[in-house]
mmCIF file of N, CA and C and ligand atoms in Angstrom:
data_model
loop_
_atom_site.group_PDB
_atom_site.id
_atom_site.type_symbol
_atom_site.label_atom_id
_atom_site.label_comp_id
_atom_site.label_asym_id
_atom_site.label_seq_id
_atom_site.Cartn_x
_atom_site.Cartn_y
_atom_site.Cartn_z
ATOM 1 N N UNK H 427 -154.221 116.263 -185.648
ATOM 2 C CA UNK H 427 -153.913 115.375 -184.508
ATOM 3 C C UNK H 427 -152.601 115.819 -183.867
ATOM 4 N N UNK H 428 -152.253 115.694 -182.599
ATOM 5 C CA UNK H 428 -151.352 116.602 -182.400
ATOM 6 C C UNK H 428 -150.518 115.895 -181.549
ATOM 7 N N UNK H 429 -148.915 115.339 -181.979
ATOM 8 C CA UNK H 429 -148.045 114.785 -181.450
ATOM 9 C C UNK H 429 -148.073 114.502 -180.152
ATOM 10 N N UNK H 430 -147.449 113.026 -179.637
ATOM 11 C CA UNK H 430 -147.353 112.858 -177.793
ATOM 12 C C UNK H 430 -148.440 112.419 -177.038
ATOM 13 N N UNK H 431 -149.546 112.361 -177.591
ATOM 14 C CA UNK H 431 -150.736 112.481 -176.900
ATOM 15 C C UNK H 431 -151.565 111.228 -177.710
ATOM 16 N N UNK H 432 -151.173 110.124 -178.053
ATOM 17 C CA UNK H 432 -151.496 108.990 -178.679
ATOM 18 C C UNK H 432 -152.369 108.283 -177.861
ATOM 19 N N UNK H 433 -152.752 106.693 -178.195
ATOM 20 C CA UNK H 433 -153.423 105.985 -177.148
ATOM 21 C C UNK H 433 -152.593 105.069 -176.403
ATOM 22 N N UNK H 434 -151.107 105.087 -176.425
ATOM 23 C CA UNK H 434 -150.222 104.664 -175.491
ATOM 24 C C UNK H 434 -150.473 106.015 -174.209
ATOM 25 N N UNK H 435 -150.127 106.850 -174.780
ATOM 26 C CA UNK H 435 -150.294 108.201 -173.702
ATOM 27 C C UNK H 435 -151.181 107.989 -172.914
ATOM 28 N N UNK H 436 -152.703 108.078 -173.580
ATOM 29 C CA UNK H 436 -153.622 108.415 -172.815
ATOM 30 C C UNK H 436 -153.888 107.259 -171.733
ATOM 31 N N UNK H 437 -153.970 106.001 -172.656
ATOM 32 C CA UNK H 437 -153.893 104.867 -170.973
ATOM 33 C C UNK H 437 -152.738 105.001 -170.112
ATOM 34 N N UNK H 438 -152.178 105.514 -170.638
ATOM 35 C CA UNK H 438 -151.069 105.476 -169.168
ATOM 36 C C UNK H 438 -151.602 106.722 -168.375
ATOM 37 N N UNK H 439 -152.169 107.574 -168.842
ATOM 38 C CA UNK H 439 -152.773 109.173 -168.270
ATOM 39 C C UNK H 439 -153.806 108.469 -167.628
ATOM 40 N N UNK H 440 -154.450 107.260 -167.686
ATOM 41 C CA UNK H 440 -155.595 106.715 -167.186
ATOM 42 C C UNK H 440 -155.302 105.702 -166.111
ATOM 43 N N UNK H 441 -154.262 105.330 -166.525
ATOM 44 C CA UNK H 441 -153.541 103.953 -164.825
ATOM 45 C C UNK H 441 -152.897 104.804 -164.147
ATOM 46 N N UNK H 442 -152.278 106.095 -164.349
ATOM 47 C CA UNK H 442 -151.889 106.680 -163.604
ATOM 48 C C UNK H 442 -152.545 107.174 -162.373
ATOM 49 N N UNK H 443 -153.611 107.774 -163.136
ATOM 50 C CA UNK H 443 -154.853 107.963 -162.120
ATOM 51 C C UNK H 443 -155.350 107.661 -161.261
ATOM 52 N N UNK H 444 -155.839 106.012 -161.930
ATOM 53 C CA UNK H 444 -156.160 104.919 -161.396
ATOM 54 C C UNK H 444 -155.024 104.425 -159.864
ATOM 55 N N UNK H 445 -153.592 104.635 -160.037
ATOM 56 C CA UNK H 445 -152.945 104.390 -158.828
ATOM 57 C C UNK H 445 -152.702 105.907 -158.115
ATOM 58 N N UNK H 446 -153.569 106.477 -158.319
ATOM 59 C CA UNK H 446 -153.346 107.510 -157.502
ATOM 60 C C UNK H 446 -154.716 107.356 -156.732
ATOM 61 N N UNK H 447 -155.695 107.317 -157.381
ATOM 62 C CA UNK H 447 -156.912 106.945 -156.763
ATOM 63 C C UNK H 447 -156.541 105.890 -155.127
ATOM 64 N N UNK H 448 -155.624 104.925 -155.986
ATOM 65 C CA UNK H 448 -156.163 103.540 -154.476
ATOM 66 C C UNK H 448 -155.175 103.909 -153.670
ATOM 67 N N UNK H 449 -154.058 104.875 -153.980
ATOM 68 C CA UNK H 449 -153.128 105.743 -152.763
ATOM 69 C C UNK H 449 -153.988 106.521 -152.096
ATOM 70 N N UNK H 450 -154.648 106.825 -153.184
ATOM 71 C CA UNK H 450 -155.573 108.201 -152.076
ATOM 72 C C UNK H 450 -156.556 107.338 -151.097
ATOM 73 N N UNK H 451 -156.948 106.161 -151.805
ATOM 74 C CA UNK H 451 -157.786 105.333 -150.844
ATOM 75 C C UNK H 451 -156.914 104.717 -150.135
ATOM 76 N N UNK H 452 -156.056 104.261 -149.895
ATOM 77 C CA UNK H 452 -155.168 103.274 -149.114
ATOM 78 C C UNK H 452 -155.030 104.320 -147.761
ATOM 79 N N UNK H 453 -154.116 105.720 -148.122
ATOM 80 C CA UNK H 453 -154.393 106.634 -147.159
ATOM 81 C C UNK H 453 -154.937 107.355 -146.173
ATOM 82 N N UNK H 454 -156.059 107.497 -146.862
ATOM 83 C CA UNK H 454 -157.822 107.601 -146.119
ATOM 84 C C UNK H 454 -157.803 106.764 -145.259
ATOM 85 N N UNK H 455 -157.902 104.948 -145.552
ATOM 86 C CA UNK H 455 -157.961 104.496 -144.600
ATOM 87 C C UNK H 455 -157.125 104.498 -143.750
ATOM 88 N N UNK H 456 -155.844 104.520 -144.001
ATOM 89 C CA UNK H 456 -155.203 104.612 -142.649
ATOM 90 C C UNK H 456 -155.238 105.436 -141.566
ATOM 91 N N UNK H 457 -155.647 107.181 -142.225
ATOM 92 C CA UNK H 457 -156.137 108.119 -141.289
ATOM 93 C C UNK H 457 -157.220 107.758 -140.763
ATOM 94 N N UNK H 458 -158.332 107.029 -141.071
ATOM 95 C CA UNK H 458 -159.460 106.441 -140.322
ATOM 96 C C UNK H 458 -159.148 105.717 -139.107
ATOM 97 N N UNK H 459 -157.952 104.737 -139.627
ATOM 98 C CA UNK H 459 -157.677 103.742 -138.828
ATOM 99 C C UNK H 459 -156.683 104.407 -136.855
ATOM 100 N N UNK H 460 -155.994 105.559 -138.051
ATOM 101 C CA UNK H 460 -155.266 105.763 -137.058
ATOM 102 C C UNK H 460 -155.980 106.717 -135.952
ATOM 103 N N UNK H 461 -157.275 107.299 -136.470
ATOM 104 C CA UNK H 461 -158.348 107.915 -135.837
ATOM 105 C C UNK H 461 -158.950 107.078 -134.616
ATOM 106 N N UNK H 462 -159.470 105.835 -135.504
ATOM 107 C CA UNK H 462 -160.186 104.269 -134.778
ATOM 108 C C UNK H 462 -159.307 104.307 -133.233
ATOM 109 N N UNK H 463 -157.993 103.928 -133.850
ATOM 110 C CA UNK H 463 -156.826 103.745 -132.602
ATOM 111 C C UNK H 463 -156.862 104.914 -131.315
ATOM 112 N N UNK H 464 -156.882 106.177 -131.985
ATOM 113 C CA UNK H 464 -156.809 107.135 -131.019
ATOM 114 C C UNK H 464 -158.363 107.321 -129.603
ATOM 115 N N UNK H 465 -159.899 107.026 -130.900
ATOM 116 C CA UNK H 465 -160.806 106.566 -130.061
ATOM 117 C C UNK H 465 -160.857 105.780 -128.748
ATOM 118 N N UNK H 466 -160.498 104.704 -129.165
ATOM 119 C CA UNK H 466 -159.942 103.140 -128.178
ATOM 120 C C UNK H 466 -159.017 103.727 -126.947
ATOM 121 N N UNK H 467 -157.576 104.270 -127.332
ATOM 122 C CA UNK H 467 -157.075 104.706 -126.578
ATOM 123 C C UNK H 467 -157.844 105.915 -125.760
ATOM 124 N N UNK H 468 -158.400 106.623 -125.733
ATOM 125 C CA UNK H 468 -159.045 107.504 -125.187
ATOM 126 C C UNK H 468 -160.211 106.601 -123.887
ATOM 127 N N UNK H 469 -160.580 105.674 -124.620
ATOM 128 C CA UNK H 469 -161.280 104.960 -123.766
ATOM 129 C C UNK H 469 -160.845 103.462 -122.726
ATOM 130 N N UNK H 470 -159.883 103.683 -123.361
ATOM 131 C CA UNK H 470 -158.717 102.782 -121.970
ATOM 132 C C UNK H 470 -158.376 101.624 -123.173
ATOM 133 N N UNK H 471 -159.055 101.633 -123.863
ATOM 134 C CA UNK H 471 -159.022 100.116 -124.583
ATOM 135 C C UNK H 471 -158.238 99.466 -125.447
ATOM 136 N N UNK H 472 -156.961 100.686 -125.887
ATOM 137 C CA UNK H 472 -155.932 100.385 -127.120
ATOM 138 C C UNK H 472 -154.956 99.561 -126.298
ATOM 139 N N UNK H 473 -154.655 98.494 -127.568
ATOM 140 C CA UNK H 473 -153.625 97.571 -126.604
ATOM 141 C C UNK H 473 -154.179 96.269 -126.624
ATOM 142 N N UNK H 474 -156.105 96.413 -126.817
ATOM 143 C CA UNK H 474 -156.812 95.345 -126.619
ATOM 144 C C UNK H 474 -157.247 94.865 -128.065
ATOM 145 N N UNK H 475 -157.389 93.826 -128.854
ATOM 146 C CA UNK H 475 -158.007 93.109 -129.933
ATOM 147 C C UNK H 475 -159.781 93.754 -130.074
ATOM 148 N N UNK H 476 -160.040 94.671 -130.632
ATOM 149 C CA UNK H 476 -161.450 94.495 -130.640
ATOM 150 C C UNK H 476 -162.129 93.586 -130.674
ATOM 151 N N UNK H 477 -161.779 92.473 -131.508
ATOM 152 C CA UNK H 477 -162.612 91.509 -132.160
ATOM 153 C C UNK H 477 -162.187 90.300 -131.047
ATOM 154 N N UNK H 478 -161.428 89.876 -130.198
ATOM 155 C CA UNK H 478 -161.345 88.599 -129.507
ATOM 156 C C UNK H 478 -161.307 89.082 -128.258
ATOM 157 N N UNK H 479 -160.804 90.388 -127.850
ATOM 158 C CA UNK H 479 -160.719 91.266 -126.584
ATOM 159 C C UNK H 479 -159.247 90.347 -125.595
ATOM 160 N N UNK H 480 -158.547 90.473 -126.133
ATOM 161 C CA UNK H 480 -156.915 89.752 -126.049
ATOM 162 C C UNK H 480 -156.282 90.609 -125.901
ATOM 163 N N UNK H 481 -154.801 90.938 -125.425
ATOM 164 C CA UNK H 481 -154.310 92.307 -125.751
ATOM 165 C C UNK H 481 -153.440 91.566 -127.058
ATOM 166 N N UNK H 482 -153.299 92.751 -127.367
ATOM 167 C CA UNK H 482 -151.954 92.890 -128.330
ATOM 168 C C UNK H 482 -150.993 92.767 -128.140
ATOM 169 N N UNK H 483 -150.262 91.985 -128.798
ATOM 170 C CA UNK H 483 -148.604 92.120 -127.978
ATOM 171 C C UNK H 483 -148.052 93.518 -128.366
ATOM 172 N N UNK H 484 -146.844 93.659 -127.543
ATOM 173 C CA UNK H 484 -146.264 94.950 -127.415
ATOM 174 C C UNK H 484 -145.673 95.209 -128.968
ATOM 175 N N UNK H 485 -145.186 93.963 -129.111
ATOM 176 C CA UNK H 485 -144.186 93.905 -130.566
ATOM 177 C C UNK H 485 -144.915 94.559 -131.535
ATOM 178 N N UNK H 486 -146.110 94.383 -131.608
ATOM 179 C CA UNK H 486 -147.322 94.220 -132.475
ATOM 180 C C UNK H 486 -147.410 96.183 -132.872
ATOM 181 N N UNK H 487 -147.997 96.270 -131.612
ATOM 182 C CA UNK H 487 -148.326 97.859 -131.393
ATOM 183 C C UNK H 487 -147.376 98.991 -131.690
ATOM 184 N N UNK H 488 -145.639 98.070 -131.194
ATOM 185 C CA UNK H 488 -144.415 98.760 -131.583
ATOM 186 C C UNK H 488 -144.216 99.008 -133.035
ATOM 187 N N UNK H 489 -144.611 98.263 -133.772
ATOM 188 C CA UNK H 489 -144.432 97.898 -135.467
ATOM 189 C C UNK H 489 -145.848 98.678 -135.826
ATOM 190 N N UNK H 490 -146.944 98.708 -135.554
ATOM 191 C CA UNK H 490 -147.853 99.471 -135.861
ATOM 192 C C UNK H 490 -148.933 100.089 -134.893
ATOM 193 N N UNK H 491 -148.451 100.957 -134.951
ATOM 194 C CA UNK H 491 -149.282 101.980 -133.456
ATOM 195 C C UNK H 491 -150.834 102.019 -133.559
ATOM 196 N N UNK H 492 -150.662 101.795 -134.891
ATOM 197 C CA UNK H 492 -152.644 101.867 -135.044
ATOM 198 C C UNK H 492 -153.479 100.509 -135.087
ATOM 199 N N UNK H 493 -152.645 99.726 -134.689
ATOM 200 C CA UNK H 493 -153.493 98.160 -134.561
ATOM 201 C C UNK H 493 -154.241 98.214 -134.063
ATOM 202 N N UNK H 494 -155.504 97.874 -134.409
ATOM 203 C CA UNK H 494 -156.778 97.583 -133.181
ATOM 204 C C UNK H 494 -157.131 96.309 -132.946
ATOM 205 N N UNK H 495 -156.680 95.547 -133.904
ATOM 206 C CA UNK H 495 -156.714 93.712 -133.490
ATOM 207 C C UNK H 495 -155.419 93.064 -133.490
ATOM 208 N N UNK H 496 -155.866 91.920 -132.861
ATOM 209 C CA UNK H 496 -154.611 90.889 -132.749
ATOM 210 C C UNK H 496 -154.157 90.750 -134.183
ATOM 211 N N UNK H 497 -152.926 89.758 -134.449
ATOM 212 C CA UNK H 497 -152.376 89.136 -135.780
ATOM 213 C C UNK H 497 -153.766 88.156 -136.408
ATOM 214 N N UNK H 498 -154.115 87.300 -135.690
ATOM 215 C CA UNK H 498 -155.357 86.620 -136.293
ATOM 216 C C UNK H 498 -156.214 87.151 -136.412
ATOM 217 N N UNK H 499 -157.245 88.339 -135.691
ATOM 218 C CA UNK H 499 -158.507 88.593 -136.004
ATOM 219 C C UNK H 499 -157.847 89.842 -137.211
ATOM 220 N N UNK H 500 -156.675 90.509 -137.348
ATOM 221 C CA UNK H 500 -156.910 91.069 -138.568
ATOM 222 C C UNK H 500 -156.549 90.398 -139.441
ATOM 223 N N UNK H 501 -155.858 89.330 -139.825
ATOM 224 C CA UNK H 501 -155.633 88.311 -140.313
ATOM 225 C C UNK H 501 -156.997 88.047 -141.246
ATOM 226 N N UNK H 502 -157.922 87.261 -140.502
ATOM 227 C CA UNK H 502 -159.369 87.066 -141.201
ATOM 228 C C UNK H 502 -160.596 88.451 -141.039
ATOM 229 N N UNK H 503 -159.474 89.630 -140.151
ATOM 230 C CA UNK H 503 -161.034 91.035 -141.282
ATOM 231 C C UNK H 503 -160.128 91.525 -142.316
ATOM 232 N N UNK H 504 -158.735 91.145 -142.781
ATOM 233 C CA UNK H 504 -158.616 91.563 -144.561
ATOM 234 C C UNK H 504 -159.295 90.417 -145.120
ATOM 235 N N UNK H 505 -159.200 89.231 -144.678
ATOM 236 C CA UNK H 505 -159.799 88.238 -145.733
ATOM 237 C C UNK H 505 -160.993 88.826 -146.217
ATOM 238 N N UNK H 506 -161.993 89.187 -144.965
ATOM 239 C CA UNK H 506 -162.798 89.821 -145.477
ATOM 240 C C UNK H 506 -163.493 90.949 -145.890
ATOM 241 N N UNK H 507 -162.504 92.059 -145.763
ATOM 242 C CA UNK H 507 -162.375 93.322 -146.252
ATOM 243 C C UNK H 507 -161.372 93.556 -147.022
ATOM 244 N N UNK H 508 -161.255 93.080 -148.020
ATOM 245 C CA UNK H 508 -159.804 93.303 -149.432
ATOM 246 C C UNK H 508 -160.111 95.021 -149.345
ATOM 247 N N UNK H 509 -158.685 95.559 -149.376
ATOM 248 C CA UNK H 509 -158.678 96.724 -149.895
ATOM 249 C C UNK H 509 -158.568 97.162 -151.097
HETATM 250 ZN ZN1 LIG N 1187 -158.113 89.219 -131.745
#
């Protein structure tokens, strides 16, 4: 059996992973997202709420360039899309 490499080790070799995994997923989506944004803008439409068709406030867009909804409609699509 060979020193260092116990079962403290190995679960931590295994959550480690594990938070590298939902970085790598957390990431992804944001390049999706920030993709989504660039779409919209291309088509006149960034600026606007997909989901209520409102604009965005400026503040909003200033703090995150890739918003595609208002504070409320993304508000209730994490409720219903947990990442
Ligand atoms: Zn909205």
């Amino acid at each position: 059996m060979s020193k260092g490499f116990g079962d403290s080790d190995f679960s931590q070799v295994l959550s480690d992973r594990a938070t590298n995994q939902s970085i790598q997923h957390v990431l992804e989506q944001d390049r999706e997202q920030a993709e989504h944004a660039r779409e919209l803008q291309a088509k006149g439409a960034y600026g606007v709420c997909e989901d209520c068709g409102q604009k965005i406030v400026p503040e909003r867009l200033e703090a995150l360039p890739e918003a595609t909804r208002c504070v409320a409609c993304q508000a209730s699509w994490e409720k219903t899309n947990p990442r």
